[in-house]
PDB file of C-alpha atoms in Angstrom:
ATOM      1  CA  UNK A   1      -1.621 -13.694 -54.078  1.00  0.00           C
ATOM      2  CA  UNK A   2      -4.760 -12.066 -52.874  1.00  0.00           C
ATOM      3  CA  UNK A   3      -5.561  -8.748 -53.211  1.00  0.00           C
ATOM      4  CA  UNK A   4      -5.126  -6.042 -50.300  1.00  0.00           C
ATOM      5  CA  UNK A   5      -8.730  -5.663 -50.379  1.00  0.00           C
ATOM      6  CA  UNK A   6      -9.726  -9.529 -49.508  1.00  0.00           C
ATOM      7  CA  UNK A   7     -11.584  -9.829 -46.606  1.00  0.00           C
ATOM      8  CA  UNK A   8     -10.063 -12.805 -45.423  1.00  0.00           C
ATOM      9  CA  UNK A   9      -6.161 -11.462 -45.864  1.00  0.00           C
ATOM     10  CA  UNK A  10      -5.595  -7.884 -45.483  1.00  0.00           C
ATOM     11  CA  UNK A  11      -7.743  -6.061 -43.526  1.00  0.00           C
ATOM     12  CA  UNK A  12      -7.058  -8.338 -40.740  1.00  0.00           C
ATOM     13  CA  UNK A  13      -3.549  -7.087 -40.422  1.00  0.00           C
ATOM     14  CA  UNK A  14      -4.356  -4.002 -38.546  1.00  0.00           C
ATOM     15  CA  UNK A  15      -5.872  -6.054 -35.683  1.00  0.00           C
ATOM     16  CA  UNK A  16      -3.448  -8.718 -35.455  1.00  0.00           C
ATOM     17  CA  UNK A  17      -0.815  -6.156 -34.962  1.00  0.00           C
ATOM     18  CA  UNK A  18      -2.808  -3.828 -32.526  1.00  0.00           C
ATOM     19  CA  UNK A  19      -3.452  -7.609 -30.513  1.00  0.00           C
ATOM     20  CA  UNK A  20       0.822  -7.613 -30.582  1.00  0.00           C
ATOM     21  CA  UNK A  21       1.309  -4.092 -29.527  1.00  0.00           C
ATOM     22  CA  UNK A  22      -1.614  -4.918 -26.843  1.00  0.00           C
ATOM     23  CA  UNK A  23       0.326  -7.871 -25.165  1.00  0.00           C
ATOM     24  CA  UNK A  24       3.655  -6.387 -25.792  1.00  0.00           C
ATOM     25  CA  UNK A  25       2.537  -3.420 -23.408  1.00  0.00           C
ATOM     26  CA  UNK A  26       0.815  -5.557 -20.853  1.00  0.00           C
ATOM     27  CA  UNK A  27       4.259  -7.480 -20.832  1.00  0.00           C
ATOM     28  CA  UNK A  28       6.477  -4.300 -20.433  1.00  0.00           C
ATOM     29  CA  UNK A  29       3.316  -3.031 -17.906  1.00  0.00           C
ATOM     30  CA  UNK A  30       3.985  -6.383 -15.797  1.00  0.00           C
ATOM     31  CA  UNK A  31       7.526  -6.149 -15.845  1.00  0.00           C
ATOM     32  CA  UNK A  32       7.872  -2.559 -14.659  1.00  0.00           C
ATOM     33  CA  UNK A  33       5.216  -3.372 -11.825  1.00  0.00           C
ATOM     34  CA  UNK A  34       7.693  -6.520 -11.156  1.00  0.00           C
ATOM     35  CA  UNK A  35      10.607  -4.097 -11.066  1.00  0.00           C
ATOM     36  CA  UNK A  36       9.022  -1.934  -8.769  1.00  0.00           C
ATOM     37  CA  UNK A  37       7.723  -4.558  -6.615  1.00  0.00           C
ATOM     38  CA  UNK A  38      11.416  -5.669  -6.218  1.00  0.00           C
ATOM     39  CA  UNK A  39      12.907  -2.111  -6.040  1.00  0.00           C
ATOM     40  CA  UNK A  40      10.318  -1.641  -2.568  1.00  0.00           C
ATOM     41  CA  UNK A  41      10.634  -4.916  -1.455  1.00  0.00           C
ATOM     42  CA  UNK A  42      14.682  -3.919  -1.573  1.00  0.00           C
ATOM     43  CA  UNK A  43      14.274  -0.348   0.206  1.00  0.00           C
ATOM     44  CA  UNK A  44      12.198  -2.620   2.790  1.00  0.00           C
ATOM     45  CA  UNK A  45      14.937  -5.014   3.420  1.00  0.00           C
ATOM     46  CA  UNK A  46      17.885  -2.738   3.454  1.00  0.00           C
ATOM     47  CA  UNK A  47      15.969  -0.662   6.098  1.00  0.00           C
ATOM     48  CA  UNK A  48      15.376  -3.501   8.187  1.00  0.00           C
ATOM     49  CA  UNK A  49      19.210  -4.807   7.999  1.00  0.00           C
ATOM     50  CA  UNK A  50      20.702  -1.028   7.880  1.00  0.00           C
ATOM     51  CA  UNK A  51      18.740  -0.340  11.555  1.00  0.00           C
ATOM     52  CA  UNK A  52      19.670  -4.195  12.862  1.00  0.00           C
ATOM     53  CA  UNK A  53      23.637  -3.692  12.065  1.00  0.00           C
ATOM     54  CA  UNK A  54      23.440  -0.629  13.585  1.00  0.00           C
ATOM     55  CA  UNK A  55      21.953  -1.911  16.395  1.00  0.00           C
ATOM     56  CA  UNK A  56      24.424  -4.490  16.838  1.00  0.00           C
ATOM     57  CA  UNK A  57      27.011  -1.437  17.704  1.00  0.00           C
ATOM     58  CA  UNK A  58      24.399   0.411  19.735  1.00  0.00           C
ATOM     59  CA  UNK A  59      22.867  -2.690  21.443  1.00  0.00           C
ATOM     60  CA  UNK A  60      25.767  -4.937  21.541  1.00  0.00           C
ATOM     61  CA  UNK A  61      25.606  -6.550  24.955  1.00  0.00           C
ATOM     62  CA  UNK A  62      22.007  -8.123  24.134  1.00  0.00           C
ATOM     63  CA  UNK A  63      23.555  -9.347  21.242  1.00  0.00           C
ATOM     64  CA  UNK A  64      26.308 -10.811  22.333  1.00  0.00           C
ATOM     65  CA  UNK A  65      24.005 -12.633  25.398  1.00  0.00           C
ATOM     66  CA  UNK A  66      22.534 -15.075  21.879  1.00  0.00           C
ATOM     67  CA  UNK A  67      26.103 -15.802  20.725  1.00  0.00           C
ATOM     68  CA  UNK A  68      26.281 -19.782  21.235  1.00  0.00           C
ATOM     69  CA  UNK A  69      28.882 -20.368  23.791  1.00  0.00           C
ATOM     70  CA  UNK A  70      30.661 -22.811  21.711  1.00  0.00           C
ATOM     71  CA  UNK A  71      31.595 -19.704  19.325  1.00  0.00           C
ATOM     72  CA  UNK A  72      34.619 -17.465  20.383  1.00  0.00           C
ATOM     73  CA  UNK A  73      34.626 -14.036  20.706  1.00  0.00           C
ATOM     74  CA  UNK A  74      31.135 -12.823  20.638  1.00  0.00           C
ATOM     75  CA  UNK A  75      31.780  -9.114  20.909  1.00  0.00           C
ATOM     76  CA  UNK A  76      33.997  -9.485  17.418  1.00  0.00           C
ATOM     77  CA  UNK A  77      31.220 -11.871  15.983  1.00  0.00           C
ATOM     78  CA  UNK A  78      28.269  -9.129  16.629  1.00  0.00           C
ATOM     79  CA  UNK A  79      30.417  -6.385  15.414  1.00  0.00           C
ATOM     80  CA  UNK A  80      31.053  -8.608  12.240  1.00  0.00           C
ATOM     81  CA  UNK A  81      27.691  -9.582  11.774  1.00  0.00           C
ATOM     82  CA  UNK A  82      26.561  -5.919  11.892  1.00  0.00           C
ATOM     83  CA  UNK A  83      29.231  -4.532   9.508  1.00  0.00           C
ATOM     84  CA  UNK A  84      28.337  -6.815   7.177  1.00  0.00           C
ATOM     85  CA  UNK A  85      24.404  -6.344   7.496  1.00  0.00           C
ATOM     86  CA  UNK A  86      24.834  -2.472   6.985  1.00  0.00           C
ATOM     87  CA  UNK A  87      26.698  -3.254   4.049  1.00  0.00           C
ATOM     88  CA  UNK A  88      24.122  -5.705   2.469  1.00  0.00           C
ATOM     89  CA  UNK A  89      22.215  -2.908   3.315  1.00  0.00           C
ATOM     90  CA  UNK A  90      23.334  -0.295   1.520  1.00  0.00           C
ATOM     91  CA  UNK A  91      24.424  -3.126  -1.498  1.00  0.00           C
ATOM     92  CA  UNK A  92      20.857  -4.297  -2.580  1.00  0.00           C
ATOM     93  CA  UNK A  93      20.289  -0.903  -3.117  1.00  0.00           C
ATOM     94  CA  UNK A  94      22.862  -0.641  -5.744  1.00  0.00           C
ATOM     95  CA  UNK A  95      22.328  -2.810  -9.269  1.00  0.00           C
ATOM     96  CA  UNK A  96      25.902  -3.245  -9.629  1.00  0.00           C
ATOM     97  CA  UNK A  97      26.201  -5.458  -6.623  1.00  0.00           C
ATOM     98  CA  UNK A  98      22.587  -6.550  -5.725  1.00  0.00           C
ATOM     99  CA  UNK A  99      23.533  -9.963  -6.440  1.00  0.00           C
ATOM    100  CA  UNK A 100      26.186 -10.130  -4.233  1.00  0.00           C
ATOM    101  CA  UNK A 101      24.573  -8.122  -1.776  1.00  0.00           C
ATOM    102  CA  UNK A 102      21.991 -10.398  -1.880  1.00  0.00           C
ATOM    103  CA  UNK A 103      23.814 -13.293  -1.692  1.00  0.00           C
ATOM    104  CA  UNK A 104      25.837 -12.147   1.400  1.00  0.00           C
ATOM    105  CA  UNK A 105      22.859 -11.303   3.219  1.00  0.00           C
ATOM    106  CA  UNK A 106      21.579 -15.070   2.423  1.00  0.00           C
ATOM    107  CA  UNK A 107      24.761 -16.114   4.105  1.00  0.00           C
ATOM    108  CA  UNK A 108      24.737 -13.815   6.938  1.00  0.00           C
ATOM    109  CA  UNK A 109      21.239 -14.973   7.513  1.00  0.00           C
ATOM    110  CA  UNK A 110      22.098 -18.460   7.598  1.00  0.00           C
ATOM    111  CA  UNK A 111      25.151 -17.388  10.084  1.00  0.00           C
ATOM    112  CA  UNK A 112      23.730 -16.085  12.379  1.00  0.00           C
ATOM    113  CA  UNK A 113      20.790 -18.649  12.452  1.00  0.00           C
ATOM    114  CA  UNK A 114      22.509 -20.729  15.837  1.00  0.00           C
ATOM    115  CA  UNK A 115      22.401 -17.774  17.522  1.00  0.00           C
ATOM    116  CA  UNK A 116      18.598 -17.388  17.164  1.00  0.00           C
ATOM    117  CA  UNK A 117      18.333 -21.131  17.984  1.00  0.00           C
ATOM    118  CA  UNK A 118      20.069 -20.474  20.932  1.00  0.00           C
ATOM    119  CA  UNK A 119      17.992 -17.697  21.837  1.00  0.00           C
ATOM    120  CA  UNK A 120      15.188 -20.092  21.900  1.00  0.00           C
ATOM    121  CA  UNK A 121      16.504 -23.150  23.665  1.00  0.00           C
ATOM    122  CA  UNK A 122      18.319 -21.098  26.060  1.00  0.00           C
ATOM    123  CA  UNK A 123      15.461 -18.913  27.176  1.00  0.00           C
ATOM    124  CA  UNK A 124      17.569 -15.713  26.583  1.00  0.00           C
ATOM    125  CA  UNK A 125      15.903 -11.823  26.511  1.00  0.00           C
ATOM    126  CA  UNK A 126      16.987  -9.600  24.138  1.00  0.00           C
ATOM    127  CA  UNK A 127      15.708  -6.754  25.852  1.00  0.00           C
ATOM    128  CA  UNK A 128      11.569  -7.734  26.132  1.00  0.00           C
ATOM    129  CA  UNK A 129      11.876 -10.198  23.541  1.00  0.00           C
ATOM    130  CA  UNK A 130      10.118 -12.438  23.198  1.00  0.00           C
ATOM    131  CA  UNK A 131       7.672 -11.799  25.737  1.00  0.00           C
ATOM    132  CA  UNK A 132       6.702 -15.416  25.467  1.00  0.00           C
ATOM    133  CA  UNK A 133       9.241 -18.426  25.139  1.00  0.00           C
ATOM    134  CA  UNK A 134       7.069 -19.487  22.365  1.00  0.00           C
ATOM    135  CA  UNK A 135       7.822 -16.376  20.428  1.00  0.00           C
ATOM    136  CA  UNK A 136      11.518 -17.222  19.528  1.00  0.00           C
ATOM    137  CA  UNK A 137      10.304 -20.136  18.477  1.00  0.00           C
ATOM    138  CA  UNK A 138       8.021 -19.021  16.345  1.00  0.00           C
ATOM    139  CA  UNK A 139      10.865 -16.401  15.363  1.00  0.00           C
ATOM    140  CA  UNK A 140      12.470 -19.524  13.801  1.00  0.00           C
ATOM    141  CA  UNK A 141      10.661 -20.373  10.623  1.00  0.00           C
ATOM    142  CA  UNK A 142      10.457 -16.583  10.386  1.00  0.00           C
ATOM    143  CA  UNK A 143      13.996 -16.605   9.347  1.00  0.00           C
ATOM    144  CA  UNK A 144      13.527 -18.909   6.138  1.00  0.00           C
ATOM    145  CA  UNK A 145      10.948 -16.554   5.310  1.00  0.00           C
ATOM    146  CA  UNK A 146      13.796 -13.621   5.277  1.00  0.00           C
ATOM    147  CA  UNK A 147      15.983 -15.331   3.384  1.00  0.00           C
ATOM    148  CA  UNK A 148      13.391 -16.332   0.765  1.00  0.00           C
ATOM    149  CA  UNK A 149      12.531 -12.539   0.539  1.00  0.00           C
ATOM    150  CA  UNK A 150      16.219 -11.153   0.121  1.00  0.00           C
ATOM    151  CA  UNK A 151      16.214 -14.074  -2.644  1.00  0.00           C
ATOM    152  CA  UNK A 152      12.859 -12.535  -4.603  1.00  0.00           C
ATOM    153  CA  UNK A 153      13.745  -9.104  -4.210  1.00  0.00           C
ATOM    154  CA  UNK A 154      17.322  -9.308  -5.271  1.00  0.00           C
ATOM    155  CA  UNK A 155      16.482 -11.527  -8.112  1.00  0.00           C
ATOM    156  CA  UNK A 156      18.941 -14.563  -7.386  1.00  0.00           C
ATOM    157  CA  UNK A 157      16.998 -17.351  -8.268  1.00  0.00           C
ATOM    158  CA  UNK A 158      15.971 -18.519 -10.722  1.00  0.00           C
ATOM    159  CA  UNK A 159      18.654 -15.985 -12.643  1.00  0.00           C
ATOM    160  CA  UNK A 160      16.705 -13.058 -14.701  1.00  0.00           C
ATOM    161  CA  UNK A 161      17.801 -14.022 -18.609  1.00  0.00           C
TER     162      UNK A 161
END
């Protein structure tokens, strides 16, 4: 064996395991920032859904104008639709049921998706929107890009080890 004094064996060590601790704290540095990303991206999304559901109890006649005809009952269906976004809401703020929070807020999204189609192809208002037909077509694609960003911020896919 060499001796601890070899300068091709020992006094390496120290650097080699300052180099570890160095990339084990940028690791636990990028996953905090991660976390915290997710943890405002979260408070972001539950606002937005928390002041929508409401809305769909304080606004519920514009609401139920973009229920597809070929669905019944669109007064039940907006009051549905909002108690279940206030309680996505309040659920991806909560670790013990972010997942399923987040995964009932995918599905909600994807619900209510014909009415927004509607919206567009029918031409309907929801009070001044959209200002331009465009616009709720436009607010289409817009949708994908909701779900996609309850699906980062929630962490369902791919699943955190």
């Amino acid at each position: 064996a060499e001796s601890p004094d070899c300068c091709c064996c020992w006094s390496a060590w120290p650097g080699v395991v300052a180099a570890k601790k160095t990339r084990e704290s940028a690791r636990h540095r990028e996953r905090r920032l991660k976390t915290f990303m997710h943890l405002i991206a979260r408070i972001g999304l539950s606002l937005l859904f928390f002041v929508a559901g409401v809305g769909h109890f304080t606004s519920t006649s514009g609401f139920e104008r973009i229920v597809p005809p070929y669905l019944p009952s669109p007064q039940v269906l907006v009051y549905v639709s909002g108690i279940f976004e206030i309680l996505g809401a309040i659920g991806i703020l909560i670790p013990a049921t972010q997942r399923l929070a987040g995964w009932g807020l995918v599905a909600l999204l994807v619900a209510v998706f014909p009415a927004n189609i509607y919206m567009a192809t029918a031409g309907i208002k929801f009070g001044n929107f959209p200002p331009q037909p465009w616009m709720a077509w436009a607010r289409l694609p817009l949708q994908l890009v909701l779900i996609g960003a309850v699906i980062w911020a929630c962490q369902l896919w791919p699943k955190s080890a």
